[in-house]
Amino acid sequence: MRIVLLGSPGSGKGTQASCIEKEFGIPHISTGDIFRDNISRNTAIGAEAKKFIERGLLVPDSLTVSIVESRLLEEDCNEGFLLDGFPRNIAQAEALDKDLEKMGKKLDAVVNLEVSAETIIERMAGRRICSDCGESYNLCFLKPAADGICDKCGGKLYIREDDKPETVMNRLNVYKNQTFPLIDYYKGKGILISVNGEQPADKVYGDICRVLERFK
Ligand code: AMP
């Protein structure tokens, strides 16, 4: 099963992707996570990506596409994958199509999480991440049991640098101008499935599972 999870920053892609990965046994590939991991390990990729991420801009396609291309060639992707945060513009989508074609594969579905701009802004302000294990929480709908502390490992929760208000506005503009057109791109290919992402996370997940069952 080869799936793309589409949606604005803060639409709940990461939360849903972790659940889908477990249920359907396919690797969850998040370009944002790959960049953050490289930044924390001080790699050359991390240094390059950081310049763009901290301004809320897209990392250049050449770097992003090559990272995804090599990740998709890893053995655990043979039976499928779930892409989260990639593609983020038409050029990346076309590059993905070409790569899959070369491998004799194609996407089964693109799941679009529909969430209003007001909800997105509210959610991004509430997002907290564990500094130790990376688990994500949201003060609006997925609160930790104790304030500022990770339920899983007891680590301290922090606000992602790019979730700060000034960067959030840039990220939302980038989404509107560059990522939103992907909805029509995939609609045109007949593989877009939209899900109401305004519902509680477990309801959203239920809807996603129902549509993905047929690709199992
Ligand atoms: P995310 O965790 O998916 O919200 O990604 C965090 C940041 O990483 C984004 O705001 C971008 O700066 C960068 N990023 C993630 N995925 C991509 C992508 N497909 N293309 C370019 N930049 C990306």
PDB file of C-alpha atoms and ligand atoms in Angstrom:
ATOM      1  CA  MET A   1       0.000   0.000   0.000  1.00  0.00           C
ATOM      2  CA  ARG A   2       1.545   3.292  -1.113  1.00  0.00           C
ATOM      3  CA  ILE A   3      -0.057   6.300   0.494  1.00  0.00           C
ATOM      4  CA  VAL A   4       0.538  10.047   0.706  1.00  0.00           C
ATOM      5  CA  LEU A   5      -0.897  11.947   3.654  1.00  0.00           C
ATOM      6  CA  LEU A   6      -1.699  15.496   2.609  1.00  0.00           C
ATOM      7  CA  GLY A   7      -2.788  18.438   4.738  1.00  0.00           C
ATOM      8  CA  SER A   8      -1.771  21.790   6.096  1.00  0.00           C
ATOM      9  CA  PRO A   9       0.830  22.004   8.877  1.00  0.00           C
ATOM     10  CA  GLY A  10      -1.124  21.286  12.058  1.00  0.00           C
ATOM     11  CA  SER A  11      -3.783  19.208  10.286  1.00  0.00           C
ATOM     12  CA  GLY A  12      -2.828  16.163  12.379  1.00  0.00           C
ATOM     13  CA  LYS A  13      -0.806  14.299   9.730  1.00  0.00           C
ATOM     14  CA  GLY A  14       1.875  13.177  12.176  1.00  0.00           C
ATOM     15  CA  THR A  15      -0.624  11.826  14.723  1.00  0.00           C
ATOM     16  CA  GLN A  16      -2.574   9.913  12.075  1.00  0.00           C
ATOM     17  CA  ALA A  17       0.593   8.655  10.366  1.00  0.00           C
ATOM     18  CA  SER A  18       1.882   7.003  13.570  1.00  0.00           C
ATOM     19  CA  CYS A  19      -1.422   5.095  13.931  1.00  0.00           C
ATOM     20  CA  ILE A  20      -1.526   4.068  10.251  1.00  0.00           C
ATOM     21  CA  GLU A  21       2.073   2.848  10.414  1.00  0.00           C
ATOM     22  CA  LYS A  22       1.215   0.494  13.291  1.00  0.00           C
ATOM     23  CA  GLU A  23      -2.115  -0.755  11.918  1.00  0.00           C
ATOM     24  CA  PHE A  24      -1.036  -1.315   8.317  1.00  0.00           C
ATOM     25  CA  GLY A  25       2.618  -2.236   8.926  1.00  0.00           C
ATOM     26  CA  ILE A  26       4.078   0.223   6.429  1.00  0.00           C
ATOM     27  CA  PRO A  27       6.949   2.606   7.175  1.00  0.00           C
ATOM     28  CA  HIS A  28       6.010   6.192   8.028  1.00  0.00           C
ATOM     29  CA  ILE A  29       8.303   8.516   6.100  1.00  0.00           C
ATOM     30  CA  SER A  30       8.156  12.097   7.338  1.00  0.00           C
ATOM     31  CA  THR A  31      10.503  14.510   5.571  1.00  0.00           C
ATOM     32  CA  GLY A  32      10.090  16.916   8.514  1.00  0.00           C
ATOM     33  CA  ASP A  33      11.274  14.176  10.927  1.00  0.00           C
ATOM     34  CA  ILE A  34      14.204  13.303   8.642  1.00  0.00           C
ATOM     35  CA  PHE A  35      15.295  16.952   8.573  1.00  0.00           C
ATOM     36  CA  ARG A  36      14.859  17.376  12.357  1.00  0.00           C
ATOM     37  CA  ASP A  37      16.896  14.209  12.945  1.00  0.00           C
ATOM     38  CA  ASN A  38      19.676  15.540  10.695  1.00  0.00           C
ATOM     39  CA  ILE A  39      19.596  18.900  12.490  1.00  0.00           C
ATOM     40  CA  SER A  40      19.925  17.220  15.882  1.00  0.00           C
ATOM     41  CA  ARG A  41      22.886  15.147  14.611  1.00  0.00           C
ATOM     42  CA  ASN A  42      24.550  18.245  13.088  1.00  0.00           C
ATOM     43  CA  THR A  43      24.893  16.698   9.637  1.00  0.00           C
ATOM     44  CA  ALA A  44      25.509  18.688   6.438  1.00  0.00           C
ATOM     45  CA  ILE A  45      21.917  17.977   5.364  1.00  0.00           C
ATOM     46  CA  GLY A  46      20.708  19.267   8.729  1.00  0.00           C
ATOM     47  CA  ALA A  47      22.735  22.489   8.414  1.00  0.00           C
ATOM     48  CA  GLU A  48      21.308  23.165   4.944  1.00  0.00           C
ATOM     49  CA  ALA A  49      17.702  22.289   5.924  1.00  0.00           C
ATOM     50  CA  LYS A  50      17.824  24.387   9.100  1.00  0.00           C
ATOM     51  CA  LYS A  51      18.315  27.616   7.127  1.00  0.00           C
ATOM     52  CA  PHE A  52      14.905  27.124   5.503  1.00  0.00           C
ATOM     53  CA  ILE A  53      12.974  25.378   8.289  1.00  0.00           C
ATOM     54  CA  GLU A  54      13.635  28.100  10.826  1.00  0.00           C
ATOM     55  CA  ARG A  55      12.144  30.654   8.424  1.00  0.00           C
ATOM     56  CA  GLY A  56       9.087  28.491   7.714  1.00  0.00           C
ATOM     57  CA  LEU A  57      10.171  27.967   4.089  1.00  0.00           C
ATOM     58  CA  LEU A  58      10.446  24.783   2.050  1.00  0.00           C
ATOM     59  CA  VAL A  59      13.833  23.083   1.906  1.00  0.00           C
ATOM     60  CA  PRO A  60      14.948  23.134  -1.783  1.00  0.00           C
ATOM     61  CA  ASP A  61      13.430  20.392  -3.939  1.00  0.00           C
ATOM     62  CA  SER A  62      16.823  19.032  -5.064  1.00  0.00           C
ATOM     63  CA  LEU A  63      17.758  18.078  -1.487  1.00  0.00           C
ATOM     64  CA  THR A  64      14.279  16.976  -0.406  1.00  0.00           C
ATOM     65  CA  VAL A  65      13.612  14.816  -3.461  1.00  0.00           C
ATOM     66  CA  SER A  66      16.985  13.058  -3.248  1.00  0.00           C
ATOM     67  CA  ILE A  67      16.396  12.209   0.426  1.00  0.00           C
ATOM     68  CA  VAL A  68      13.000  10.698  -0.364  1.00  0.00           C
ATOM     69  CA  GLU A  69      14.344   8.866  -3.424  1.00  0.00           C
ATOM     70  CA  SER A  70      16.996   7.062  -1.418  1.00  0.00           C
ATOM     71  CA  ARG A  71      14.579   6.346   1.446  1.00  0.00           C
ATOM     72  CA  LEU A  72      12.075   4.735  -0.942  1.00  0.00           C
ATOM     73  CA  LEU A  73      14.784   2.389  -2.213  1.00  0.00           C
ATOM     74  CA  GLU A  74      15.269   0.901   1.261  1.00  0.00           C
ATOM     75  CA  GLU A  75      13.999  -2.637   1.693  1.00  0.00           C
ATOM     76  CA  ASP A  76      11.233  -1.823   4.180  1.00  0.00           C
ATOM     77  CA  CYS A  77       9.476   0.200   1.451  1.00  0.00           C
ATOM     78  CA  ASN A  78       9.118  -2.810  -0.881  1.00  0.00           C
ATOM     79  CA  GLU A  79       5.607  -3.580   0.317  1.00  0.00           C
ATOM     80  CA  GLY A  80       4.528   0.038   0.641  1.00  0.00           C
ATOM     81  CA  PHE A  81       5.013   3.272   2.543  1.00  0.00           C
ATOM     82  CA  LEU A  82       3.213   6.224   4.007  1.00  0.00           C
ATOM     83  CA  LEU A  83       4.601   9.614   3.001  1.00  0.00           C
ATOM     84  CA  ASP A  84       3.893  12.442   5.448  1.00  0.00           C
ATOM     85  CA  GLY A  85       4.924  15.977   4.457  1.00  0.00           C
ATOM     86  CA  PHE A  86       6.073  14.944   0.994  1.00  0.00           C
ATOM     87  CA  PRO A  87       5.298  15.992  -1.702  1.00  0.00           C
ATOM     88  CA  ARG A  88       4.764  19.621  -0.751  1.00  0.00           C
ATOM     89  CA  ASN A  89       4.622  21.175  -4.212  1.00  0.00           C
ATOM     90  CA  ILE A  90       3.861  20.132  -7.798  1.00  0.00           C
ATOM     91  CA  ALA A  91       7.550  19.683  -8.727  1.00  0.00           C
ATOM     92  CA  GLN A  92       8.010  17.192  -5.865  1.00  0.00           C
ATOM     93  CA  ALA A  93       4.814  15.362  -6.850  1.00  0.00           C
ATOM     94  CA  GLU A  94       6.024  15.033 -10.433  1.00  0.00           C
ATOM     95  CA  ALA A  95       9.426  13.801  -9.244  1.00  0.00           C
ATOM     96  CA  LEU A  96       7.686  11.193  -7.063  1.00  0.00           C
ATOM     97  CA  ASP A  97       5.531  10.038  -9.982  1.00  0.00           C
ATOM     98  CA  LYS A  98       8.626   9.613 -12.166  1.00  0.00           C
ATOM     99  CA  ASP A  99      10.517   7.691  -9.476  1.00  0.00           C
ATOM    100  CA  LEU A 100       7.611   5.352  -8.827  1.00  0.00           C
ATOM    101  CA  GLU A 101       7.148   4.803 -12.550  1.00  0.00           C
ATOM    102  CA  LYS A 102      10.812   3.774 -12.840  1.00  0.00           C
ATOM    103  CA  MET A 103      10.200   1.247 -10.048  1.00  0.00           C
ATOM    104  CA  GLY A 104       7.048  -0.010 -11.791  1.00  0.00           C
ATOM    105  CA  LYS A 105       4.906   1.199  -8.901  1.00  0.00           C
ATOM    106  CA  LYS A 106       2.223   3.802  -8.325  1.00  0.00           C
ATOM    107  CA  LEU A 107       0.464   5.559  -5.473  1.00  0.00           C
ATOM    108  CA  ASP A 108      -2.730   3.856  -4.264  1.00  0.00           C
ATOM    109  CA  ALA A 109      -4.250   6.861  -2.555  1.00  0.00           C
ATOM    110  CA  VAL A 110      -3.635  10.400  -1.354  1.00  0.00           C
ATOM    111  CA  VAL A 111      -5.474  11.078   1.893  1.00  0.00           C
ATOM    112  CA  ASN A 112      -6.181  14.768   2.387  1.00  0.00           C
ATOM    113  CA  LEU A 113      -6.951  15.944   5.932  1.00  0.00           C
ATOM    114  CA  GLU A 114      -9.351  18.874   5.612  1.00  0.00           C
ATOM    115  CA  VAL A 115      -9.054  21.380   8.452  1.00  0.00           C
ATOM    116  CA  SER A 116     -10.054  25.071   8.489  1.00  0.00           C
ATOM    117  CA  ALA A 117      -7.429  27.825   8.795  1.00  0.00           C
ATOM    118  CA  GLU A 118      -8.838  28.916  12.219  1.00  0.00           C
ATOM    119  CA  THR A 119      -8.457  25.413  13.649  1.00  0.00           C
ATOM    120  CA  ILE A 120      -4.938  25.103  12.225  1.00  0.00           C
ATOM    121  CA  ILE A 121      -3.745  28.299  13.916  1.00  0.00           C
ATOM    122  CA  GLU A 122      -5.278  27.216  17.234  1.00  0.00           C
ATOM    123  CA  ARG A 123      -3.736  23.742  16.994  1.00  0.00           C
ATOM    124  CA  MET A 124      -0.261  24.927  16.075  1.00  0.00           C
ATOM    125  CA  ALA A 125      -0.215  27.204  19.110  1.00  0.00           C
ATOM    126  CA  GLY A 126      -1.067  24.169  21.284  1.00  0.00           C
ATOM    127  CA  ARG A 127       1.480  21.738  19.862  1.00  0.00           C
ATOM    128  CA  ARG A 128       4.144  20.387  22.264  1.00  0.00           C
ATOM    129  CA  ILE A 129       6.899  17.849  21.569  1.00  0.00           C
ATOM    130  CA  CYS A 130       8.854  15.635  23.971  1.00  0.00           C
ATOM    131  CA  SER A 131      12.507  16.641  24.054  1.00  0.00           C
ATOM    132  CA  ASP A 132      13.537  13.028  24.778  1.00  0.00           C
ATOM    133  CA  CYS A 133      11.359  10.665  22.712  1.00  0.00           C
ATOM    134  CA  GLY A 134       9.789  13.057  20.153  1.00  0.00           C
ATOM    135  CA  GLU A 135       6.184  12.132  21.039  1.00  0.00           C
ATOM    136  CA  SER A 136       3.787  14.915  20.096  1.00  0.00           C
ATOM    137  CA  TYR A 137       0.957  16.347  22.186  1.00  0.00           C
ATOM    138  CA  ASN A 138      -1.587  19.079  21.739  1.00  0.00           C
ATOM    139  CA  LEU A 139      -3.009  21.207  24.509  1.00  0.00           C
ATOM    140  CA  CYS A 140      -6.274  21.463  22.488  1.00  0.00           C
ATOM    141  CA  PHE A 141      -7.006  17.767  21.971  1.00  0.00           C
ATOM    142  CA  LEU A 142      -4.175  15.488  23.100  1.00  0.00           C
ATOM    143  CA  LYS A 143      -3.063  16.818  26.467  1.00  0.00           C
ATOM    144  CA  PRO A 144      -0.306  15.145  28.492  1.00  0.00           C
ATOM    145  CA  ALA A 145      -1.501  13.850  31.882  1.00  0.00           C
ATOM    146  CA  ALA A 146       0.894  16.203  33.708  1.00  0.00           C
ATOM    147  CA  ASP A 147       1.626  19.727  32.449  1.00  0.00           C
ATOM    148  CA  GLY A 148       4.799  19.919  30.354  1.00  0.00           C
ATOM    149  CA  ILE A 149       5.758  16.260  30.923  1.00  0.00           C
ATOM    150  CA  CYS A 150       5.707  13.392  28.393  1.00  0.00           C
ATOM    151  CA  ASP A 151       3.278  10.565  29.352  1.00  0.00           C
ATOM    152  CA  LYS A 152       5.507   7.974  27.709  1.00  0.00           C
ATOM    153  CA  CYS A 153       8.991   8.740  29.012  1.00  0.00           C
ATOM    154  CA  GLY A 154       8.708  11.621  31.496  1.00  0.00           C
ATOM    155  CA  GLY A 155      10.724  13.913  29.193  1.00  0.00           C
ATOM    156  CA  LYS A 156      10.206  17.670  29.141  1.00  0.00           C
ATOM    157  CA  LEU A 157       7.811  19.024  26.489  1.00  0.00           C
ATOM    158  CA  TYR A 158       8.857  21.954  24.310  1.00  0.00           C
ATOM    159  CA  ILE A 159       7.430  24.153  21.543  1.00  0.00           C
ATOM    160  CA  ARG A 160       8.960  23.416  18.159  1.00  0.00           C
ATOM    161  CA  GLU A 161      10.993  26.416  16.959  1.00  0.00           C
ATOM    162  CA  ASP A 162       8.962  26.550  13.736  1.00  0.00           C
ATOM    163  CA  ASP A 163       5.636  26.482  15.664  1.00  0.00           C
ATOM    164  CA  LYS A 164       6.323  29.976  16.998  1.00  0.00           C
ATOM    165  CA  PRO A 165       3.748  32.508  15.675  1.00  0.00           C
ATOM    166  CA  GLU A 166       6.003  34.410  13.239  1.00  0.00           C
ATOM    167  CA  THR A 167       7.132  31.191  11.519  1.00  0.00           C
ATOM    168  CA  VAL A 168       3.637  29.687  11.546  1.00  0.00           C
ATOM    169  CA  MET A 169       2.355  32.484   9.288  1.00  0.00           C
ATOM    170  CA  ASN A 170       5.106  31.730   6.734  1.00  0.00           C
ATOM    171  CA  ARG A 171       4.365  28.022   6.861  1.00  0.00           C
ATOM    172  CA  LEU A 172       0.663  28.621   6.262  1.00  0.00           C
ATOM    173  CA  ASN A 173       1.430  30.884   3.286  1.00  0.00           C
ATOM    174  CA  VAL A 174       3.768  28.271   1.840  1.00  0.00           C
ATOM    175  CA  TYR A 175       1.002  25.689   2.255  1.00  0.00           C
ATOM    176  CA  LYS A 176      -1.586  27.878   0.529  1.00  0.00           C
ATOM    177  CA  ASN A 177       0.631  28.824  -2.414  1.00  0.00           C
ATOM    178  CA  GLN A 178       2.638  25.650  -2.975  1.00  0.00           C
ATOM    179  CA  THR A 179       1.029  22.628  -1.317  1.00  0.00           C
ATOM    180  CA  PHE A 180      -2.691  23.330  -1.714  1.00  0.00           C
ATOM    181  CA  PRO A 181      -2.498  22.954  -5.551  1.00  0.00           C
ATOM    182  CA  LEU A 182      -1.639  19.268  -4.952  1.00  0.00           C
ATOM    183  CA  ILE A 183      -5.290  18.660  -4.079  1.00  0.00           C
ATOM    184  CA  ASP A 184      -6.301  19.343  -7.680  1.00  0.00           C
ATOM    185  CA  TYR A 185      -3.221  17.524  -8.985  1.00  0.00           C
ATOM    186  CA  TYR A 186      -4.229  14.284  -7.249  1.00  0.00           C
ATOM    187  CA  LYS A 187      -7.953  14.839  -7.863  1.00  0.00           C
ATOM    188  CA  GLY A 188      -7.066  14.896 -11.552  1.00  0.00           C
ATOM    189  CA  LYS A 189      -5.401  11.510 -11.151  1.00  0.00           C
ATOM    190  CA  GLY A 190      -8.510  10.141  -9.414  1.00  0.00           C
ATOM    191  CA  ILE A 191      -6.678   9.064  -6.250  1.00  0.00           C
ATOM    192  CA  LEU A 192      -7.572  11.860  -3.813  1.00  0.00           C
ATOM    193  CA  ILE A 193      -9.600  10.902  -0.757  1.00  0.00           C
ATOM    194  CA  SER A 194     -10.623  13.746   1.561  1.00  0.00           C
ATOM    195  CA  VAL A 195     -11.280  13.161   5.252  1.00  0.00           C
ATOM    196  CA  ASN A 196     -12.759  15.637   7.732  1.00  0.00           C
ATOM    197  CA  GLY A 197      -9.755  16.436   9.924  1.00  0.00           C
ATOM    198  CA  GLU A 198     -11.775  18.682  12.263  1.00  0.00           C
ATOM    199  CA  GLN A 199     -13.129  15.654  14.137  1.00  0.00           C
ATOM    200  CA  PRO A 200     -11.450  14.177  17.245  1.00  0.00           C
ATOM    201  CA  ALA A 201      -8.257  12.276  16.322  1.00  0.00           C
ATOM    202  CA  ASP A 202      -9.819   8.798  16.853  1.00  0.00           C
ATOM    203  CA  LYS A 203     -12.758   9.629  14.544  1.00  0.00           C
ATOM    204  CA  VAL A 204     -10.382  10.935  11.866  1.00  0.00           C
ATOM    205  CA  TYR A 205      -8.400   7.721  12.217  1.00  0.00           C
ATOM    206  CA  GLY A 206     -11.574   5.626  11.887  1.00  0.00           C
ATOM    207  CA  ASP A 207     -12.462   7.401   8.641  1.00  0.00           C
ATOM    208  CA  ILE A 208      -8.928   6.927   7.287  1.00  0.00           C
ATOM    209  CA  CYS A 209      -8.943   3.211   8.156  1.00  0.00           C
ATOM    210  CA  ARG A 210     -12.256   2.700   6.361  1.00  0.00           C
ATOM    211  CA  VAL A 211     -10.885   4.178   3.147  1.00  0.00           C
ATOM    212  CA  LEU A 212      -7.523   2.403   3.373  1.00  0.00           C
ATOM    213  CA  GLU A 213      -8.997  -1.068   4.032  1.00  0.00           C
ATOM    214  CA  ARG A 214      -9.558  -1.575   0.317  1.00  0.00           C
ATOM    215  CA  PHE A 215      -5.840  -1.168  -0.448  1.00  0.00           C
ATOM    216  CA  LYS A 216      -4.678  -3.703   2.153  1.00  0.00           C
TER     217      LYS A 216
HETATM  218  P1  AMP B   1       6.782  19.155   8.956  1.00  0.00           P
HETATM  219  O1  AMP B   1       7.250  18.467  10.188  1.00  0.00           O
HETATM  220  O2  AMP B   1       6.291  18.200   7.897  1.00  0.00           O
HETATM  221  O3  AMP B   1       5.771  20.249   9.245  1.00  0.00           O
HETATM  222  O4  AMP B   1       8.062  19.871   8.295  1.00  0.00           O
HETATM  223  C1  AMP B   1       8.793  20.871   8.991  1.00  0.00           C
HETATM  224  C2  AMP B   1       9.569  21.714   8.001  1.00  0.00           C
HETATM  225  O5  AMP B   1      10.488  20.886   7.259  1.00  0.00           O
HETATM  226  C3  AMP B   1       8.721  22.396   6.935  1.00  0.00           C
HETATM  227  O6  AMP B   1       8.147  23.615   7.382  1.00  0.00           O
HETATM  228  C4  AMP B   1       9.754  22.619   5.820  1.00  0.00           C
HETATM  229  O7  AMP B   1      10.606  23.699   6.137  1.00  0.00           O
HETATM  230  C5  AMP B   1      10.590  21.332   5.907  1.00  0.00           C
HETATM  231  N1  AMP B   1      10.014  20.280   5.027  1.00  0.00           N
HETATM  232  C6  AMP B   1       9.382  19.134   5.403  1.00  0.00           C
HETATM  233  N2  AMP B   1       8.992  18.426   4.335  1.00  0.00           N
HETATM  234  C7  AMP B   1       9.375  19.147   3.244  1.00  0.00           C
HETATM  235  C8  AMP B   1       9.239  18.973   1.838  1.00  0.00           C
HETATM  236  N3  AMP B   1       8.598  17.912   1.312  1.00  0.00           N
HETATM  237  N4  AMP B   1       9.779  19.918   1.021  1.00  0.00           N
HETATM  238  C9  AMP B   1      10.445  20.985   1.511  1.00  0.00           C
HETATM  239  N5  AMP B   1      10.577  21.238   2.821  1.00  0.00           N
HETATM  240  C10 AMP B   1      10.055  20.326   3.700  1.00  0.00           C
END
